[in-house]
Amino acid sequence: MRITLVQGDITEQRADAIVNAANSSLLGGGGVDGAIHRRGGPEILAECRALRASAYDKGLPTGQAVATTAGRLPARWVIHTVGPVYSRSEDRSHLLASCYRASLGVAAELGAHTVAFPAISTGIYGWPLDDGARIALKTVRETPAPGIEEVSFVLFDATAYAEFDRAL
Ligand code: ADP
């Protein structure tokens, strides 16, 4: 599996699947989540509502992942995952690692060959970029994902790109 770094906007990626740093409501939010729903159109939100009504009436638990189609985005699927909120007093790295693992698992089940990730939890959820980058890269590298040829990390700004580049 090839790992690449890109500086840019995840909603513009042509990967088979892009990953959304969602919140457990699955009903939209800020950051990546807001951008995906804004640019992807109402279909994605409609599918998220259906998921809430069926499998996830209490919301998607932290560290898990679920897919919808991608509406008007160039990708085929959006994989929604809920990162942990950073805590200084409690080590939640296993939950952050779980987001990457679970998303790759869903991507492999869908038959995706290319997957694009944002830097989960490093925005509104406050995870330090250096540690978030290390966990992201280590987890993706160590997770077997049949059929997935390329994983790209799409970093929004130069600082995030530099941290991922250093960690890689
Ligand atoms: P979280 O709530 O998991 O912290 P955010 O969406 O707030 O999620 O931020 C996650 C990371 O994604 C941050 O590093 C943020 O700068 C970045 N980001 C925000 N918008 C985009 C976008 N459109 N494409 C790629 N990365 C983005």
Coordinates of C-alpha atoms and ligand atoms in Angstrom, one line a residue:
M1 CA 0.0 0.0 0.0
R2 CA 1.4 3.4 -1.1
I3 CA 1.1 6.2 1.4
T4 CA 1.1 9.8 0.0
L5 CA 0.7 13.3 1.5
V6 CA -1.3 16.0 -0.2
Q7 CA -1.8 19.6 0.8
G8 CA -5.4 20.6 -0.1
D9 CA -9.1 20.2 0.5
I10 CA -10.4 16.7 1.0
T11 CA -13.7 17.4 -0.8
E12 CA -11.8 17.8 -4.0
Q13 CA -10.0 14.5 -3.9
R14 CA -10.8 11.9 -6.6
A15 CA -10.1 8.9 -4.3
D16 CA -12.7 6.1 -4.3
A17 CA -13.4 6.9 -0.7
I18 CA -12.8 10.0 1.4
V19 CA -13.0 9.9 5.2
N20 CA -15.1 12.4 7.1
A21 CA -14.0 13.6 10.6
A22 CA -17.6 13.5 11.7
N23 CA -19.2 13.8 15.0
S24 CA -21.4 11.1 16.6
S25 CA -24.7 12.8 15.5
L26 CA -23.7 12.2 11.9
L27 CA -25.8 15.2 11.1
G28 CA -23.0 17.6 10.2
G29 CA -20.7 20.0 11.9
G30 CA -17.8 22.3 11.2
G31 CA -14.4 21.6 9.6
V32 CA -14.1 18.7 7.3
D33 CA -17.7 17.6 8.1
G34 CA -19.1 21.0 7.2
A35 CA -17.1 21.1 3.9
I36 CA -18.2 17.6 2.9
H37 CA -21.9 18.3 3.5
R38 CA -21.8 21.7 1.9
R39 CA -20.0 20.5 -1.3
G40 CA -21.5 17.0 -1.4
G41 CA -25.1 18.2 -1.3
P42 CA -28.1 17.0 0.7
E43 CA -28.0 13.3 -0.4
I44 CA -25.2 12.6 2.0
L45 CA -27.1 14.1 4.9
A46 CA -30.2 12.1 3.9
E47 CA -28.2 8.9 4.1
C48 CA -26.8 9.9 7.4
R49 CA -30.2 10.5 8.8
A50 CA -31.3 7.1 7.6
L51 CA -28.3 5.5 9.3
R52 CA -29.3 7.3 12.5
A53 CA -32.8 6.0 12.2
S54 CA -31.7 2.4 11.6
A55 CA -28.4 1.2 12.9
Y56 CA -27.2 4.2 15.1
D57 CA -30.1 5.6 17.0
K58 CA -27.8 6.8 19.7
G59 CA -25.2 8.1 17.2
L60 CA -22.0 6.6 15.8
P61 CA -19.7 5.6 18.7
T62 CA -16.2 7.2 18.8
G63 CA -13.6 5.1 16.9
Q64 CA -16.2 3.5 14.6
A65 CA -16.8 4.1 10.9
V66 CA -19.7 3.9 8.5
A67 CA -20.1 4.7 4.8
T68 CA -22.5 6.6 2.6
T69 CA -22.3 7.5 -1.0
A70 CA -20.6 10.8 -1.8
G71 CA -23.4 12.9 -3.5
R72 CA -21.9 15.5 -5.7
L73 CA -18.3 15.0 -4.6
P74 CA -15.8 13.4 -7.0
A75 CA -15.3 10.5 -4.6
R76 CA -17.6 7.5 -4.7
W77 CA -18.0 7.0 -1.0
V78 CA -17.7 9.0 2.2
I79 CA -16.6 7.0 5.2
H80 CA -17.8 8.8 8.4
T81 CA -15.7 8.2 11.5
V82 CA -15.9 9.9 14.9
G83 CA -12.5 10.9 16.3
P84 CA -12.0 11.3 20.1
V85 CA -11.8 14.7 21.6
Y86 CA -8.2 15.2 22.9
S87 CA -7.8 14.9 26.6
R88 CA -4.7 15.8 28.6
S89 CA -5.7 13.6 31.5
E90 CA -6.8 10.5 29.6
D91 CA -5.0 8.6 26.9
R92 CA -7.4 8.2 24.0
S93 CA -4.9 7.3 21.3
H94 CA -6.5 3.8 20.9
L95 CA -9.7 5.5 19.8
L96 CA -7.9 7.7 17.3
A97 CA -6.1 4.6 15.9
S98 CA -9.4 2.8 15.8
C99 CA -10.8 5.5 13.5
Y100 CA -8.1 4.8 10.9
R101 CA -8.4 1.0 11.3
A102 CA -12.2 1.0 11.1
S103 CA -12.3 3.3 8.1
L104 CA -9.8 1.2 6.2
G105 CA -11.9 -1.9 7.1
V106 CA -15.0 -0.2 5.7
A107 CA -13.1 0.9 2.6
A108 CA -11.8 -2.6 1.9
E109 CA -15.3 -4.0 2.3
L110 CA -16.6 -1.5 -0.2
G111 CA -13.9 -2.5 -2.7
A112 CA -12.2 0.9 -2.7
H113 CA -8.7 1.0 -4.1
T114 CA -7.8 4.5 -3.0
V115 CA -8.7 6.2 0.2
A116 CA -8.1 9.8 1.4
F117 CA -8.0 10.7 5.1
P118 CA -8.0 14.1 6.8
A119 CA -6.0 14.6 10.0
I120 CA -8.8 13.2 12.2
S121 CA -9.3 15.0 15.6
T122 CA -6.6 17.6 15.0
G123 CA -9.1 20.5 14.4
I124 CA -12.1 21.2 16.6
Y125 CA -11.3 18.1 18.7
G126 CA -7.9 19.6 19.7
W127 CA -5.5 16.7 19.1
P128 CA -1.8 18.0 18.8
L129 CA -0.8 17.6 15.2
D130 CA 2.5 15.9 15.8
D131 CA 1.0 13.1 17.8
G132 CA -2.1 12.9 15.5
A133 CA 0.2 12.5 12.5
R134 CA 2.3 9.8 14.2
I135 CA -0.8 7.8 15.2
A136 CA -2.4 8.2 11.8
L137 CA 0.7 7.0 9.8
K138 CA 1.6 4.2 12.2
T139 CA -1.9 2.8 12.3
V140 CA -2.4 2.9 8.5
R141 CA 1.0 1.3 7.9
E142 CA 0.2 -1.6 10.4
T143 CA -3.4 -2.3 9.2
P144 CA -3.9 -5.0 6.6
A145 CA -6.4 -3.6 4.0
P146 CA -7.0 -6.0 1.1
G147 CA -7.4 -4.3 -2.2
I148 CA -6.4 -0.8 -1.0
E149 CA -3.5 0.4 -3.2
E150 CA -3.1 4.0 -2.0
V151 CA -3.9 5.9 1.1
S152 CA -3.5 9.6 0.9
F153 CA -3.5 12.1 3.8
V154 CA -5.0 15.4 2.8
L155 CA -3.7 18.1 4.9
F156 CA -5.4 21.5 4.9
D157 CA -2.5 23.8 5.5
A158 CA 1.3 23.9 5.3
T159 CA 1.7 23.3 9.1
A160 CA -0.3 20.1 9.0
Y161 CA 1.5 18.9 5.9
A162 CA 4.9 19.6 7.5
E163 CA 3.9 17.6 10.6
F164 CA 2.8 14.6 8.5
D165 CA 5.9 14.8 6.4
R166 CA 8.1 14.7 9.5
A167 CA 6.2 11.8 10.9
L168 CA 6.4 9.9 7.7
Ligands
ADP1 P1 -12.1 17.1 14.3 O1 -13.4 17.5 14.9 O2 -12.0 15.6 14.2 O3 -10.9 17.8 15.0 P2 -12.0 19.0 12.0 O4 -12.7 18.9 10.8 O5 -12.2 20.1 12.9 O6 -12.2 17.6 12.8 O7 -10.4 19.0 11.7 C1 -9.6 17.9 11.3 C2 -8.5 18.4 10.5 O8 -8.9 18.6 9.1 C3 -7.8 19.7 10.9 O9 -6.4 19.5 10.8 C4 -8.4 20.7 10.0 O10 -7.4 21.8 9.7 C5 -8.5 19.9 8.7 N1 -9.5 20.4 7.7 C6 -10.5 21.3 7.8 N2 -11.2 21.4 6.7 C7 -10.6 20.6 5.8 C8 -10.8 20.2 4.4 N3 -11.8 20.8 3.7 N4 -10.0 19.3 3.8 C9 -9.0 18.8 4.5 N5 -8.7 19.0 5.8 C10 -9.5 19.9 6.4

